[in-house]
CSV table of C-alpha atoms and ligand atoms in Angstrom, one decimal:
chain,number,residue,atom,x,y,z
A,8,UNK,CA,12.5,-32.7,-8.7
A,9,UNK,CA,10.4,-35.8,-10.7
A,10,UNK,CA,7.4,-36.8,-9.4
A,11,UNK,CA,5.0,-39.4,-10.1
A,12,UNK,CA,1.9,-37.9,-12.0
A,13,UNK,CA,-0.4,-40.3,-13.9
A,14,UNK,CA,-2.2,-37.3,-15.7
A,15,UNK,CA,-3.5,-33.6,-15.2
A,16,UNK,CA,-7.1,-32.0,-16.1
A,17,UNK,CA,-6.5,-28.6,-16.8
A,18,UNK,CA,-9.9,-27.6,-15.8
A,19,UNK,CA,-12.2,-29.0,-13.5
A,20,UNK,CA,-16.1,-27.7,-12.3
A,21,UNK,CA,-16.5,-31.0,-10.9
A,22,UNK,CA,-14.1,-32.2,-8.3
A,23,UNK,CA,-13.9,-29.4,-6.0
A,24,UNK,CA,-17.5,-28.2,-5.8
A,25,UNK,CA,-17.2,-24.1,-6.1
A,26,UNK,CA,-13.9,-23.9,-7.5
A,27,UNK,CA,-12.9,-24.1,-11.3
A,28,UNK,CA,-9.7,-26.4,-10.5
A,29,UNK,CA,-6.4,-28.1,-12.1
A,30,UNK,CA,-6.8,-31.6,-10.7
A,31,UNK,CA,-3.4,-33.6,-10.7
A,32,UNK,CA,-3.4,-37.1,-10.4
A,33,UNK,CA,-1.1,-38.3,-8.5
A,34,UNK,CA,0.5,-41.9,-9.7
A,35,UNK,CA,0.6,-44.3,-6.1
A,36,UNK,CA,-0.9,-45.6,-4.1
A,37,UNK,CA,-1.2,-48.1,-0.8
A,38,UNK,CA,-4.4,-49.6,-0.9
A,39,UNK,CA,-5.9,-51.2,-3.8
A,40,UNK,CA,-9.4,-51.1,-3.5
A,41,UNK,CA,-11.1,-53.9,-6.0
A,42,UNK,CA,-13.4,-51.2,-7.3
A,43,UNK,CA,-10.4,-48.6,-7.9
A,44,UNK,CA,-11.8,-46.7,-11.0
A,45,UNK,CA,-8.3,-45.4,-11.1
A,46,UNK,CA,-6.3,-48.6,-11.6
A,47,UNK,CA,-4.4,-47.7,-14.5
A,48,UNK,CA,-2.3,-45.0,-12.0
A,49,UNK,CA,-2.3,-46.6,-8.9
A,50,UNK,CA,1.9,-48.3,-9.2
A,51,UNK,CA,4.3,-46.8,-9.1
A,52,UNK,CA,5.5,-46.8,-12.5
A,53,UNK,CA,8.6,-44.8,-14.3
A,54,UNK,CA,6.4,-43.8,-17.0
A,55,UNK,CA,4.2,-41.5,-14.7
A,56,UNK,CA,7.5,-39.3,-13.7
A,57,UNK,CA,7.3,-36.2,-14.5
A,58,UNK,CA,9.2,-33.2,-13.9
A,59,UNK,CA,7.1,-30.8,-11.2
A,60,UNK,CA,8.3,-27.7,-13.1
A,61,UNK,CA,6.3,-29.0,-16.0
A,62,UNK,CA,3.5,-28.9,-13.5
A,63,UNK,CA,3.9,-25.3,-12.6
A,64,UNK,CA,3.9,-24.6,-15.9
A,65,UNK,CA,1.0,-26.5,-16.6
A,66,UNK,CA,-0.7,-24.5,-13.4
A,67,UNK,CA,0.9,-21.1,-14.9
A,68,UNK,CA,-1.0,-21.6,-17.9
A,69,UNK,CA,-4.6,-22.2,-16.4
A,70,UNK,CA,-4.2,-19.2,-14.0
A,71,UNK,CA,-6.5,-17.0,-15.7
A,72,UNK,CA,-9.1,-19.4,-15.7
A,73,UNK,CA,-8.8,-21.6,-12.3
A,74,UNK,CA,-8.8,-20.3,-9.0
A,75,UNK,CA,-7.7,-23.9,-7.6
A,76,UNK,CA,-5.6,-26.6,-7.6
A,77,UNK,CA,-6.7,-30.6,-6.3
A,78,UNK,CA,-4.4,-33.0,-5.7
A,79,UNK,CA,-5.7,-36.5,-6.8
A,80,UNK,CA,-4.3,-39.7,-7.5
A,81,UNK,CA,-3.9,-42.6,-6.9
A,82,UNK,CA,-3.0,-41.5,-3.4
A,83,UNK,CA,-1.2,-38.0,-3.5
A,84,UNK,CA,0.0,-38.1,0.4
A,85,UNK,CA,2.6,-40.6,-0.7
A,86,UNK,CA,4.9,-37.7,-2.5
A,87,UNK,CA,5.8,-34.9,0.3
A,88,UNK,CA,8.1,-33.6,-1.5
A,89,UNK,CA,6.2,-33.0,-5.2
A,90,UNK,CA,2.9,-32.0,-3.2
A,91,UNK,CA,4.9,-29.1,-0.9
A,92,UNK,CA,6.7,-27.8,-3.8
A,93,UNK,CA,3.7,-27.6,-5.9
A,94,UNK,CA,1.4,-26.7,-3.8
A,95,UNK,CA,3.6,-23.8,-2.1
A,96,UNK,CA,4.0,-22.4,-6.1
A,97,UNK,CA,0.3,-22.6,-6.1
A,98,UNK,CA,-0.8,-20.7,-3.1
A,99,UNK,CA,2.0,-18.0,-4.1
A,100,UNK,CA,-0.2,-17.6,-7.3
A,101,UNK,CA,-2.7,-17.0,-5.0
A,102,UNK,CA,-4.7,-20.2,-5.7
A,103,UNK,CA,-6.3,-22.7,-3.0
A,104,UNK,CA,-5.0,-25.4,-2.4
A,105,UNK,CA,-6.9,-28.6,-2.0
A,106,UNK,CA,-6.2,-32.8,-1.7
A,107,UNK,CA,-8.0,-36.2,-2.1
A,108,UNK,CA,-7.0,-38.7,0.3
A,109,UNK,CA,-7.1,-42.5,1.7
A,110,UNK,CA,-5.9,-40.4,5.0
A,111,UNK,CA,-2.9,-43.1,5.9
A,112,UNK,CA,-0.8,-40.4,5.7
A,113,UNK,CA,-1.4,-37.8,8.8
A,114,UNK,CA,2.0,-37.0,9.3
A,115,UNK,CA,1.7,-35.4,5.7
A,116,UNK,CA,-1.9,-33.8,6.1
A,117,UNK,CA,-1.0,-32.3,9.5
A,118,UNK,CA,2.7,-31.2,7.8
A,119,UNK,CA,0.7,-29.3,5.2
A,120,UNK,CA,-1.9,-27.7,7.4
A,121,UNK,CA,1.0,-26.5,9.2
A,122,UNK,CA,2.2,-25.0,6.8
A,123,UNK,CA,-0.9,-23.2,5.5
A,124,UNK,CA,-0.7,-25.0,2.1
A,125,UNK,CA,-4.1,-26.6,2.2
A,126,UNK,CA,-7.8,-24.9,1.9
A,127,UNK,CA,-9.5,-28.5,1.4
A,128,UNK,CA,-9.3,-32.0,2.4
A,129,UNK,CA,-11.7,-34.8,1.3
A,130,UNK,CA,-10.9,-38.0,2.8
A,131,UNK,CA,-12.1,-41.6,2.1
A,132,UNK,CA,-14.2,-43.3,4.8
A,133,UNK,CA,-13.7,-46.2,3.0
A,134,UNK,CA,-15.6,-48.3,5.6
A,135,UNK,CA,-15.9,-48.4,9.1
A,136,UNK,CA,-12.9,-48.1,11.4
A,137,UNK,CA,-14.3,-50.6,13.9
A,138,UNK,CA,-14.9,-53.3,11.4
A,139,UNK,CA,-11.0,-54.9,10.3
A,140,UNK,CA,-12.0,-57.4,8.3
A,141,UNK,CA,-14.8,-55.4,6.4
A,142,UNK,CA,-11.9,-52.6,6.2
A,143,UNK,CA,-9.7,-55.0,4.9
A,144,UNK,CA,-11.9,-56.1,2.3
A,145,UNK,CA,-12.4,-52.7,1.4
A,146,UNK,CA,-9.4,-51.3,0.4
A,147,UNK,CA,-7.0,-54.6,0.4
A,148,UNK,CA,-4.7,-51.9,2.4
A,149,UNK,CA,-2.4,-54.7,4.7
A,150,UNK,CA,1.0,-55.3,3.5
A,151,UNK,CA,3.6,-57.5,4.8
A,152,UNK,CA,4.9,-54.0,6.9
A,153,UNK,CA,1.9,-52.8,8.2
A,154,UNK,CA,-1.6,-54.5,9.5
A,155,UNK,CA,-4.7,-53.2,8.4
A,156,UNK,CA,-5.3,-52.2,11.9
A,157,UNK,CA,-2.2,-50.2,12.0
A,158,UNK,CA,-4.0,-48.6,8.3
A,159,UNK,CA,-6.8,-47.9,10.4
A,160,UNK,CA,-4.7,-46.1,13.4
A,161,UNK,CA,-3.5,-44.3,10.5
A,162,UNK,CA,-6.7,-43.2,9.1
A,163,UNK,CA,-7.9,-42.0,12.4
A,164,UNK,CA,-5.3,-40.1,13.0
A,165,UNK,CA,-5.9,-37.9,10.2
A,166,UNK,CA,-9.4,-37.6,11.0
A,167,UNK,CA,-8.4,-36.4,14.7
A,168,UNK,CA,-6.0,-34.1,12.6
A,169,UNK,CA,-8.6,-32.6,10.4
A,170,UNK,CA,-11.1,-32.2,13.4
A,171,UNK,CA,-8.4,-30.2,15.3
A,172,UNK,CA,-8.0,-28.0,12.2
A,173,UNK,CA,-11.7,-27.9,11.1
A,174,UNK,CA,-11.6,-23.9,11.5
A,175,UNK,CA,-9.1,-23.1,8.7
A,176,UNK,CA,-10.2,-25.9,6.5
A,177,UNK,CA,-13.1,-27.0,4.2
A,178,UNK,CA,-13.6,-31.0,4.6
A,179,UNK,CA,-15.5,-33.6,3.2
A,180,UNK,CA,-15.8,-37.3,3.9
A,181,UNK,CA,-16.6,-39.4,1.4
A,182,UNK,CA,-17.9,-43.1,1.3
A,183,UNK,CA,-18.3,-44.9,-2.1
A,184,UNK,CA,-21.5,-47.5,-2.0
A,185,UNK,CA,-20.6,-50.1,-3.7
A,186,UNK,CA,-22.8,-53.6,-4.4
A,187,UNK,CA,-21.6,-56.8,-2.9
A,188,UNK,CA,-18.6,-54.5,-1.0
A,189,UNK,CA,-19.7,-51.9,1.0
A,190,UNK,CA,-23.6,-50.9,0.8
A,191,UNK,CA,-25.4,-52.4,3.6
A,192,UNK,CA,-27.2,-51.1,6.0
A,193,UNK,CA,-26.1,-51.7,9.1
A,194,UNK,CA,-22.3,-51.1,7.7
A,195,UNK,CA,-23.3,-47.7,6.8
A,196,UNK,CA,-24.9,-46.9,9.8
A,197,UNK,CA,-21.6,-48.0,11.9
A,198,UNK,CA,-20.0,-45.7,9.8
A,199,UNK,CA,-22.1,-42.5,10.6
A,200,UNK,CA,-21.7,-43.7,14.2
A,201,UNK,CA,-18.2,-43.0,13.9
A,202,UNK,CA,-18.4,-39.7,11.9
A,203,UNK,CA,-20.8,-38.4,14.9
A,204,UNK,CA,-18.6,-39.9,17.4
A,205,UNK,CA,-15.3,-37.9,15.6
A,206,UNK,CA,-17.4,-34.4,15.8
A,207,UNK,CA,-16.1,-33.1,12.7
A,208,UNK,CA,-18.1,-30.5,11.1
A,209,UNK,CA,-18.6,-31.6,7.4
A,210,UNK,CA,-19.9,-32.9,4.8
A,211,UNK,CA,-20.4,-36.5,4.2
A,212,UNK,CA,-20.7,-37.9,0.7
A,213,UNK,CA,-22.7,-41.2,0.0
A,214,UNK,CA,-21.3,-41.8,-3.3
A,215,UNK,CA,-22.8,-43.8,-6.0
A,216,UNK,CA,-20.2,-46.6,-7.4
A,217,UNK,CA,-20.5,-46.1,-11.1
A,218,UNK,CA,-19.0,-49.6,-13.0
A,219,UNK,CA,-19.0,-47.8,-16.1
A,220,UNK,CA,-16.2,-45.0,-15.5
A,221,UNK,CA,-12.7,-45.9,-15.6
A,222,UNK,CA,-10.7,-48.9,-15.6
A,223,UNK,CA,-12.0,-50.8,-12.6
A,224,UNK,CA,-9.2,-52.6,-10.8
A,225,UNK,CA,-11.1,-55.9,-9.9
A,226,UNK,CA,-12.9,-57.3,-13.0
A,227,UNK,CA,-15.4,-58.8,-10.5
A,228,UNK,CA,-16.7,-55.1,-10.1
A,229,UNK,CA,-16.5,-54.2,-13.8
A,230,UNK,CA,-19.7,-55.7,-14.7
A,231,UNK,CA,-21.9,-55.1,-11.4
A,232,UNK,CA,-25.2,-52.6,-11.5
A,233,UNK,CA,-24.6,-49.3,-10.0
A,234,UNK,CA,-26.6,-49.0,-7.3
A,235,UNK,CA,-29.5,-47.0,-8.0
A,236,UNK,CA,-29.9,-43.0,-6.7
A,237,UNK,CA,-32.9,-44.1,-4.6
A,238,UNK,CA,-31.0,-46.7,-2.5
A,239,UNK,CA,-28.1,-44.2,-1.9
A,240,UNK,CA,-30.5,-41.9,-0.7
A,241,UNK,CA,-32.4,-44.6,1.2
A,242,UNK,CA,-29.6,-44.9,2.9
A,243,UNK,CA,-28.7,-41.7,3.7
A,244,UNK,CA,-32.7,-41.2,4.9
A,245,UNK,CA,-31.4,-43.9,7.3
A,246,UNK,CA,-28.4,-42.8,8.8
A,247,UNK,CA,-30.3,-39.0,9.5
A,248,UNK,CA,-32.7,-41.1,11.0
A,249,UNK,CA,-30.3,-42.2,13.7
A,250,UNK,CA,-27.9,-39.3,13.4
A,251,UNK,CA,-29.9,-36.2,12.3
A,252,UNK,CA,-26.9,-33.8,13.0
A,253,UNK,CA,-25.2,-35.4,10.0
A,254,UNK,CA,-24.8,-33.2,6.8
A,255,UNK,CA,-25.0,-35.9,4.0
A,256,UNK,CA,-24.9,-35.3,0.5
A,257,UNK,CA,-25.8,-37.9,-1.9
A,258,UNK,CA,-23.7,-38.0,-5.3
A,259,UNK,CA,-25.4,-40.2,-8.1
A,260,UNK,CA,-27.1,-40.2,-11.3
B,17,SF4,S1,-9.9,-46.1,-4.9
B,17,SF4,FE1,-8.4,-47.1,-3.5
B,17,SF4,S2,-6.8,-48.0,-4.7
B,17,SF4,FE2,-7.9,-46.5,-6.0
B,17,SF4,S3,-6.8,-44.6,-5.8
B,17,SF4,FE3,-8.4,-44.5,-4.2
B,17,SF4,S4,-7.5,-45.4,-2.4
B,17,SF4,FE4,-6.1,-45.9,-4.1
């Protein structure tokens, strides 16, 4: 079986806080946010295939060091096949499974719960649900098949999944502030609404946008200020403010 895999990283501390993980990127995906630090993987392009025993091999190799693997992308929930056989090899070696995820997908995420491939699942809340067009904006996410309102349905859905499930899995949210895009306010405050409204019991990750890593998709963003630490945590003070139940983490330098 091939697979689309824009690159592996042996050995992460970093992306699964914890756990010493391989991180596989996963080449894909169906949004294409203007800030995407990942642009270079996100098409679906033949000279990402890879063959998954490779990957096994790859995992093989790191087993005496790792006690994880993540699946990353791009967006990894777009290859069942690849992230079932791979992540079934993995939790017969006795590792955790984990994934990164837009969460349009919940047919996938609810498959692999299921299944009892996955230990962790941090999804995007890319921007509030109840706001279309700032969603739209967001993650550029509507093709000529599907609305960005049906995205949204989608994205829900998952969330509804992972709440269902929230006693056999570890779960993180993540939202990425991001100048001129996503960082006001009253936008991030909608979106802790929802999160409170959902009752899933998790972290939620106020992430700093960082212009300077990777290859951002939209050259309008490749230039911008991060925003600074303060302001993130500004506005997490404000949403705990409001919503004091919350457990929000605040990831920036
Ligand atoms: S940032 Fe957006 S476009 Fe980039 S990989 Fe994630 S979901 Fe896809």
């Amino acid at each position: 079986m091939q697979a689309y895999i824009g690159g592996i990283v042996s050995m992460s501390t970093v992306d699964w806080p914890k756990n010493i993980c391989t991180v596989i990127f996963f080449a894909g995906c169906d949004f294409n946010c203007p800030y995407c630090q990942n642009s270079e993987i996100i098409k679906f392009s033949d000279e990402h295939l890879k063959d998954v025993k490779d990957v096994k091999k790859e995992i093989r190799k790191n087993l005496d060091f790792i006690d994880a693997v993540l699946f990353s992308g791009g967006e990894a929930s777009l290859q069942k096949g690849p992230l079932v056989e791979i992540g079934t090899f993995a939790k017969k070696m006795g590792l955790k499974v984990g994934i990164e995820t837009n969460g349009t997908k919940p047919e996938i995420i609810k498959y692999l719960i299921e299944n009892k491939i996955l230990d962790f699942v941090g999804i995007d809340y890319k921007a509030p649900l109840g706001n279309e067009l700032l969603f739209e904006k967001v993650t550029k996410s509507m093709t000529f098949f599907k609305s960005t309102q049906e995205v949204i349905e989608s994205v829900r859905q998952t969330l509804e999944i992972l709440r269902d499930n929230q006693d056999k899995l570890e779960i993180e949210l993540r939202t990425t502030i991001v100048p001129r895009l996503i960082f006001r306010k009253e936008d991030i405050l909608d979106i802790a609404r929802e999160i409170d409204g959902f009752g899933i019991d998790c972290r939620w990750s106020l992430q700093q946008f960082r212009s300077d890593f990777g290859k951002v998709l939209d050259s309008m963003y490749k230039d911008i200020e991060n925003p600074k630490k303060q302001f993130v945590e500004n506005l997490k003070e404000h949403c705990l403010q409001h919503f004091p139940n919350l457990r929000i983490d605040v990831k920036a330098v």
